[in-house]
Amino acid sequence: MTTPHESAIKSADRVLPHPPRRLPLLGDILDLHVTESSQWAMRDAQRYGTMFERNVLGTRVTYVSGPEEVAAVNDEKVWTRMLGVPLRDLRSVAGDGLFTAHNSEPSWAAAHAILAPAFTQSSMRRYHDSMIAKTALCIDYWTAAGPDAWLNIPADTNKLTLEIIGDVAFGHSFQSFDDVAPHELIVRISRMLKYINRAAYSHPALEATVFRRARNQHRDDTAEARGLVDDIVRARRVDSTAGRGDLLDLMLSTADPATGERLADDNIRNQILTFLVAGQETSAGVLAFALHFLSLRPDMVERMRAEFADVCPTGDLQFEDVGRLRYTRRVVDETLRLWPVAPGYFRKARQDTRVAGHPFEKGEWVFVVLLQLHRHADWGQNSDEFDPDRFERGRVPRNLADLYKPFGTGMRACIGRQFAYHEIVVALAMVVRVFDLTPDPGYTLQVEETITLKPRGLRLQVSPR
């Protein structure tokens, strides 16, 4: 447990397990895996325990993954959120958006106050019909492809969530299902995230030489994405009648209740880019992982269909029905447990303190390894297995609040949690009601890290029932 100031705090006294091949000056650089850093952190936590460290070129990085340690660093009185690598570099794209703003930036508090009411459970009623309509487009797209087609599931779930957030956030259709190829914006966002994930651990000299071409492409992608959003905001300002009470209307017309000021155009653009990067990518990843697991478990698909038939006997999924799809919700929860698409977060000490008896000085930081926290022994002996029923009321661990953090923690936890749950439950329920899912027999799940997580190379066949 955290006990601040019980004795003189000196981080030099902190001795933690670490990789065995530590080198003079270079530290644990041989154990640094920049393209799959979160998955390696999980594996190292399994080797070295719930608290370990790496030392990279003199910088100490502490990893925590046990419920007691995570509960300690989640204490808002003693610890606070920190923008760590690579999220810090995501500011090159989304600036002071809700996901990437520093706690001290007033624009974060203003945007949060203005947008928070739009992401409550009750607000989902306004977005429900759009989610239904866009999922129907995806279903039509898959039906037209035919039962023999191998579908690129991560690419198609990206198309679906892009259409939903584009419609709900700023009344725009990217016409993603009009073409087999991903929309240009999806290509650019995916490329930006891959670049940031890798370059965050690089050196400016390397980026200016070895990776110069990729760096220049990233700058071009960022400029194009920002330009597209700026055009949308300008068009709405010219034609204010074009809005339908969407998130863009809210940001343009609502003042911060604390200051009476409205959001600046550049901050509005950053919020929209945040929705596109953080909201669209994450929901798409959850959908793709869930469809992978369901393709392997027809028995679970049948339970979802039976639930749908019971809740929606007419076949029409109404807003009030979504909360009654409890097994489908457990499928989503279990997907987020095994593969939280935002796989960890950083915390920084507000003051000298201790975690599990180990000293931390004010300003030091840790990384919470959600991939391992969500596989902790408190989940049971089969914590690596996909089992939605572990979220049944009688089976959830007593310390669930300390074991399950797929949306982060504290005041900076994901504002779009209810939105994500609603759109994912809607999409999964509609898809499995219509299609049988056939997995690629030669496929083994591989996870791609581009700040968020998604299945790499996942293909499925879908056959109308």
XYZ file of C-alpha atoms in Angstrom:
465
model
C 0.000 0.000 0.000
C 1.084 3.613 -0.495
C 2.360 5.283 2.671
C 3.814 8.729 1.941
C 6.521 10.304 4.026
C 6.889 7.412 6.474
C 10.659 7.845 6.115
C 13.099 9.694 3.912
C 12.253 8.839 0.302
C 15.192 8.117 -1.954
C 14.473 6.429 -5.244
C 18.097 5.306 -5.384
C 17.154 2.880 -2.614
C 14.555 1.244 -4.841
C 15.716 -2.219 -5.890
C 13.413 -4.059 -8.278
C 13.641 -7.140 -10.499
C 14.859 -6.369 -14.011
C 15.956 -8.153 -17.204
C 19.182 -10.116 -16.665
C 21.317 -8.704 -19.487
C 21.806 -5.209 -18.059
C 24.777 -3.421 -19.648
C 26.939 -0.602 -18.257
C 25.597 2.822 -19.389
C 23.180 1.217 -21.871
C 21.154 -0.549 -19.192
C 18.432 -2.930 -20.419
C 18.494 -1.790 -24.033
C 18.755 -5.404 -25.210
C 15.312 -6.004 -23.706
C 13.668 -3.046 -25.462
C 11.005 -4.046 -27.986
C 9.576 -0.930 -29.556
C 7.030 -2.467 -31.925
C 5.369 -4.734 -29.330
C 6.252 -2.916 -26.138
C 3.011 -3.623 -24.257
C 3.071 -7.349 -25.025
C 6.710 -7.555 -23.924
C 5.824 -5.698 -20.730
C 3.177 -8.363 -20.087
C 5.646 -11.192 -20.663
C 8.249 -9.545 -18.461
C 5.659 -9.068 -15.708
C 5.008 -12.794 -15.890
C 8.745 -13.391 -15.494
C 9.691 -10.774 -12.905
C 6.517 -10.195 -10.910
C 3.930 -7.472 -10.330
C 6.572 -4.745 -10.081
C 9.774 -4.612 -12.127
C 11.864 -2.078 -13.982
C 13.896 -1.431 -17.068
C 16.770 1.008 -17.238
C 17.242 2.398 -20.732
C 20.207 4.729 -21.206
C 19.954 5.854 -17.589
C 16.172 6.333 -17.558
C 14.339 4.055 -15.122
C 10.968 2.742 -16.232
C 8.902 0.976 -13.563
C 6.096 -1.411 -14.518
C 3.240 -2.365 -12.192
C 0.625 -5.041 -12.861
C -0.676 -6.349 -9.523
C -4.020 -5.112 -8.167
C -2.492 -3.759 -4.946
C 0.264 -1.889 -6.749
C -2.135 -0.573 -9.395
C -4.606 0.550 -6.737
C -1.762 2.454 -5.061
C -0.704 4.355 -8.183
C -4.354 5.028 -9.080
C -4.769 7.007 -5.843
C -5.498 10.481 -7.186
C -4.320 12.119 -3.956
C -0.797 10.795 -4.422
C -0.491 10.044 -8.151
C -1.734 11.699 -11.329
C -1.980 10.955 -15.036
C 1.096 11.446 -17.151
C 1.440 11.636 -20.915
C 4.065 9.006 -21.539
C 5.689 7.757 -24.686
C 4.152 7.402 -27.255
C 1.017 9.347 -26.260
C 3.145 12.424 -25.761
C 4.092 12.261 -29.421
C 0.456 11.838 -30.432
C 0.127 15.537 -29.624
C 1.754 16.163 -33.006
C -1.585 14.998 -34.428
C -4.291 15.729 -31.843
C -2.702 18.619 -29.922
C -4.649 19.486 -26.782
C -7.508 17.080 -27.493
C -9.155 15.279 -24.584
C -6.875 12.252 -24.938
C -3.572 14.092 -25.334
C -3.965 17.297 -23.312
C -1.920 17.831 -20.160
C -3.870 18.113 -16.911
C -2.661 21.698 -16.573
C -4.052 22.851 -19.937
C -7.274 24.856 -19.447
C -8.534 23.698 -22.836
C -8.892 20.155 -21.448
C -11.173 21.208 -18.603
C -13.264 23.385 -20.941
C -13.705 20.679 -23.583
C -14.458 18.058 -20.941
C -17.155 20.222 -19.353
C -18.750 20.926 -22.739
C -18.584 17.380 -24.091
C -19.166 15.226 -21.000
C -22.997 15.443 -21.194
C -22.844 14.147 -24.774
C -21.251 10.870 -23.644
C -23.627 9.841 -20.879
C -25.747 6.716 -21.138
C -28.884 8.796 -21.653
C -27.244 10.598 -24.573
C -26.820 7.313 -26.435
C -30.479 7.576 -27.474
C -29.498 10.315 -29.958
C -26.787 8.153 -31.517
C -28.561 4.800 -31.538
C -30.225 5.095 -34.945
C -26.950 6.108 -36.571
C -25.198 3.078 -35.084
C -27.965 0.816 -36.389
C -27.858 2.355 -39.869
C -24.084 2.216 -40.218
C -23.930 -1.380 -38.997
C -26.585 -2.245 -41.593
C -24.269 -0.765 -44.253
C -21.460 -3.035 -43.064
C -23.780 -6.047 -43.149
C -24.842 -5.194 -46.723
C -21.172 -4.785 -47.682
C -20.311 -8.226 -46.317
C -23.376 -9.820 -47.878
C -22.390 -8.453 -51.288
C -18.878 -9.879 -50.885
C -20.340 -13.399 -50.751
C -19.805 -16.342 -48.391
C -16.577 -17.430 -50.058
C -14.823 -14.100 -49.606
C -12.157 -13.781 -46.931
C -12.895 -10.473 -45.250
C -10.211 -8.224 -43.799
C -11.911 -7.838 -40.421
C -9.748 -5.099 -38.835
C -10.012 -3.000 -42.001
C -13.788 -3.415 -42.154
C -14.399 -2.704 -38.470
C -12.346 0.457 -38.998
C -14.708 1.400 -41.811
C -17.727 0.836 -39.587
C -16.496 2.845 -36.620
C -15.262 5.639 -38.909
C -18.742 5.927 -40.390
C -20.346 5.977 -36.949
C -18.057 8.597 -35.435
C -18.117 10.674 -38.625
C -21.905 10.788 -38.572
C -22.320 11.281 -34.824
C -19.457 13.724 -34.327
C -19.797 16.005 -37.332
C -22.520 14.756 -39.669
C -20.100 13.502 -42.321
C -20.043 10.267 -44.295
C -16.707 9.019 -45.570
C -18.543 6.562 -47.846
C -16.255 3.848 -46.521
C -18.376 0.983 -47.844
C -18.447 2.303 -51.401
C -14.954 0.973 -52.068
C -13.030 -2.172 -51.173
C -9.981 -0.095 -50.266
C -9.915 1.719 -46.917
C -10.772 5.410 -46.965
C -7.740 7.662 -47.372
C -8.237 9.069 -43.894
C -8.118 5.562 -42.377
C -4.893 4.867 -44.263
C -3.353 8.106 -43.020
C -4.474 7.627 -39.410
C -3.189 4.061 -39.336
C 0.134 5.166 -40.814
C 0.398 8.042 -38.306
C -0.180 5.742 -35.352
C 2.359 3.203 -36.598
C 4.935 5.931 -37.083
C 4.344 7.441 -33.640
C 4.500 4.031 -31.955
C 7.910 3.331 -33.479
C 9.458 6.804 -33.566
C 8.587 7.514 -29.934
C 11.542 5.365 -28.907
C 13.866 6.636 -31.609
C 16.345 9.519 -31.719
C 15.779 12.721 -33.746
C 19.023 12.100 -35.623
C 17.775 8.697 -36.773
C 14.435 10.155 -37.841
C 16.219 12.854 -39.861
C 18.401 10.311 -41.669
C 17.478 6.623 -41.632
C 13.744 7.254 -41.237
C 13.574 10.575 -43.063
C 11.125 9.320 -45.659
C 8.752 7.944 -43.005
C 9.075 11.170 -40.995
C 8.156 13.272 -44.006
C 5.228 10.978 -44.791
C 4.025 11.394 -41.198
C 4.153 15.167 -41.491
C 2.194 15.002 -44.736
C -0.377 12.637 -43.213
C -0.822 14.939 -40.223
C -1.251 18.027 -42.390
C -3.796 16.296 -44.635
C -5.833 14.964 -41.711
C -5.861 18.356 -40.020
C -6.813 20.056 -43.278
C -9.757 17.714 -43.820
C -11.117 18.414 -40.339
C -10.536 22.165 -40.664
C -12.593 22.132 -43.876
C -15.448 20.375 -42.068
C -15.414 22.913 -39.218
C -15.294 25.873 -41.633
C -18.178 24.487 -43.685
C -20.303 24.091 -40.565
C -19.597 27.659 -39.474
C -20.734 28.934 -42.879
C -23.875 26.781 -42.890
C -25.004 26.494 -39.296
C -28.252 24.850 -40.423
C -26.312 21.785 -41.545
C -25.957 20.463 -38.010
C -28.244 18.026 -36.262
C -27.223 18.620 -32.698
C -24.092 16.518 -33.186
C -20.820 16.877 -31.285
C -19.529 19.543 -33.653
C -22.653 21.631 -33.075
C -22.158 21.208 -29.353
C -18.560 22.428 -29.515
C -19.438 25.369 -31.754
C -22.434 26.575 -29.782
C -21.757 25.739 -26.131
C -19.704 27.833 -23.737
C -17.559 26.487 -20.935
C -19.777 26.856 -17.829
C -16.764 27.863 -15.744
C -15.459 30.680 -17.992
C -18.287 31.485 -20.405
C -15.863 31.039 -23.315
C -16.320 28.804 -26.328
C -13.733 26.431 -27.731
C -11.286 27.829 -30.265
C -11.375 26.367 -33.771
C -7.981 24.693 -33.373
C -9.168 22.979 -30.186
C -12.362 21.847 -31.926
C -10.211 20.366 -34.660
C -8.081 18.603 -32.042
C -11.179 17.139 -30.388
C -12.434 15.778 -33.719
C -9.030 14.271 -34.466
C -9.134 12.737 -30.994
C -12.498 11.153 -31.799
C -11.078 9.812 -35.065
C -7.849 8.491 -33.548
C -8.834 7.402 -30.045
C -12.552 6.688 -30.473
C -12.642 5.160 -33.917
C -9.460 3.051 -33.713
C -10.213 1.636 -30.274
C -13.793 0.564 -30.953
C -12.714 -1.005 -34.242
C -10.069 -3.014 -32.420
C -12.530 -4.307 -29.814
C -14.959 -5.368 -32.538
C -12.230 -7.189 -34.454
C -10.970 -9.053 -31.370
C -14.525 -9.996 -30.370
C -15.333 -11.355 -33.842
C -12.128 -13.404 -33.739
C -13.094 -15.042 -30.451
C -16.702 -15.578 -31.516
C -15.616 -17.217 -34.789
C -13.931 -19.886 -32.658
C -16.919 -20.377 -30.349
C -20.192 -21.063 -32.193
C -21.769 -21.936 -28.828
C -21.280 -18.342 -27.684
C -22.724 -17.045 -30.932
C -25.824 -19.187 -30.357
C -26.215 -17.747 -26.857
C -26.032 -14.240 -28.293
C -28.666 -15.111 -30.920
C -30.977 -16.638 -28.323
C -30.600 -13.548 -26.177
C -31.351 -11.282 -29.136
C -34.463 -13.287 -30.016
C -35.675 -13.060 -26.436
C -34.985 -9.342 -26.067
C -36.018 -8.315 -29.604
C -38.722 -10.743 -30.780
C -39.607 -8.474 -33.730
C -35.968 -8.329 -34.874
C -35.698 -4.562 -34.399
C -33.027 -3.524 -31.898
C -34.435 -0.522 -30.042
C -32.434 1.769 -27.780
C -33.989 0.318 -24.631
C -33.079 -3.212 -25.737
C -29.315 -2.682 -25.792
C -28.954 -2.646 -21.997
C -30.846 -5.953 -21.820
C -28.311 -7.752 -24.061
C -26.380 -8.764 -20.970
C -24.521 -11.746 -22.405
C -23.431 -9.699 -25.426
C -22.153 -7.035 -23.014
C -20.195 -9.734 -21.168
C -18.619 -10.733 -24.497
C -17.437 -7.143 -24.889
C -16.168 -6.984 -21.304
C -14.244 -10.210 -21.704
C -12.742 -9.003 -24.988
C -11.557 -5.838 -23.237
C -10.160 -7.906 -20.402
C -7.937 -10.088 -22.575
C -7.043 -7.388 -25.089
C -7.645 -3.888 -23.730
C -7.085 -1.938 -26.922
C -5.489 0.871 -24.899
C -3.073 -1.545 -23.223
C -1.737 0.601 -20.393
C -1.276 4.065 -18.963
C 1.306 6.148 -17.142
C 1.037 7.577 -13.632
C 3.283 10.195 -12.008
C 3.882 10.721 -8.290
C 2.542 14.020 -6.929
C 4.760 13.678 -3.856
C 7.347 11.399 -2.310
C 5.632 8.094 -1.613
C 5.972 4.332 -1.465
C 4.370 1.541 -3.479
C 4.519 -1.953 -2.005
C 7.257 -0.631 0.263
C 9.387 0.697 -2.590
C 10.290 4.420 -2.539
C 9.280 6.817 -5.302
C 10.247 10.477 -5.354
C 7.921 13.235 -6.472
C 7.813 13.375 -10.293
C 8.774 9.739 -10.867
C 6.447 7.675 -12.974
C 5.245 4.141 -13.605
C 3.524 2.272 -16.418
C 0.424 0.222 -15.583
C 0.534 -3.013 -17.607
C -3.148 -3.685 -18.237
C -2.438 -6.777 -20.326
C -1.039 -8.472 -17.226
C -3.349 -6.874 -14.638
C -6.266 -8.298 -16.629
C -4.638 -11.748 -16.483
C -3.799 -11.644 -12.772
C -4.416 -14.796 -10.718
C -7.404 -13.126 -9.061
C -9.270 -13.729 -12.321
C -8.916 -17.477 -11.773
C -6.698 -20.258 -13.048
C -7.924 -19.908 -16.638
C -7.271 -16.180 -16.878
C -5.774 -16.562 -20.384
C -8.991 -18.105 -21.726
C -11.905 -16.250 -23.280
C -14.865 -16.753 -20.948
C -17.590 -14.073 -20.936
C -19.337 -15.745 -18.011
C -16.560 -14.631 -15.679
C -18.433 -11.298 -15.728
C -21.601 -12.845 -14.315
C -22.566 -11.150 -11.077
C -21.732 -14.163 -8.922
C -18.330 -14.774 -10.524
C -16.700 -11.353 -10.810
C -13.712 -10.933 -8.455
C -14.416 -9.001 -5.269
C -11.647 -6.550 -6.187
C -12.960 -5.981 -9.735
C -12.439 -2.214 -9.488
C -8.709 -2.798 -9.003
C -8.432 -5.605 -11.566
C -10.224 -4.119 -14.577
C -9.220 -0.774 -16.079
C -9.743 -0.918 -19.873
C -10.834 2.730 -19.965
C -8.132 4.127 -17.687
C -8.638 5.670 -14.281
C -9.464 8.873 -12.465
C -10.659 12.119 -13.955
C -8.852 11.334 -17.223
C -10.590 8.006 -17.768
C -12.082 7.625 -21.254
C -14.984 10.038 -21.726
C -16.435 7.847 -24.476
C -16.890 4.669 -22.420
C -20.695 4.505 -22.706
C -20.536 5.414 -26.394
C -18.053 2.610 -27.083
C -20.071 0.001 -25.209
C -23.275 0.965 -27.002
C -21.856 0.914 -30.535
C -19.928 -2.340 -29.997
C -22.891 -4.179 -28.447
C -25.147 -2.956 -31.272
C -22.698 -4.023 -33.969
C -21.956 -7.464 -32.497
C -25.619 -8.244 -31.873
C -26.618 -7.313 -35.412
C -23.713 -9.128 -37.090
C -24.067 -12.485 -35.307
C -27.837 -12.414 -35.781
C -27.320 -12.276 -39.564
C -24.087 -14.208 -40.178
C -22.323 -17.431 -39.337
C -18.616 -16.744 -38.787
C -15.950 -19.030 -40.258
C -12.346 -18.626 -39.067
C -9.266 -19.126 -41.183
C -8.089 -22.589 -40.051
C -4.460 -21.580 -40.371
C -4.757 -18.384 -38.350
C -3.193 -17.862 -34.935
C -3.968 -14.586 -33.210
C -1.202 -12.027 -33.594
C -1.586 -8.572 -32.088
C -0.420 -5.407 -33.789
C 0.511 -2.405 -31.675
C -0.012 1.055 -33.126
C -0.564 2.859 -29.799
C -3.832 0.904 -29.745
C -4.078 -2.861 -30.299
C -5.758 -4.806 -33.086
C -5.546 -8.333 -34.536
C -2.963 -8.565 -37.293
C -4.010 -10.352 -40.470
C -7.396 -11.484 -39.160
C -9.628 -12.869 -41.927
C -13.078 -14.380 -41.594
C -15.740 -15.701 -43.923
C -19.310 -14.707 -43.165
C -22.320 -16.642 -44.428
C -25.894 -15.339 -44.207
C -27.949 -17.604 -41.986
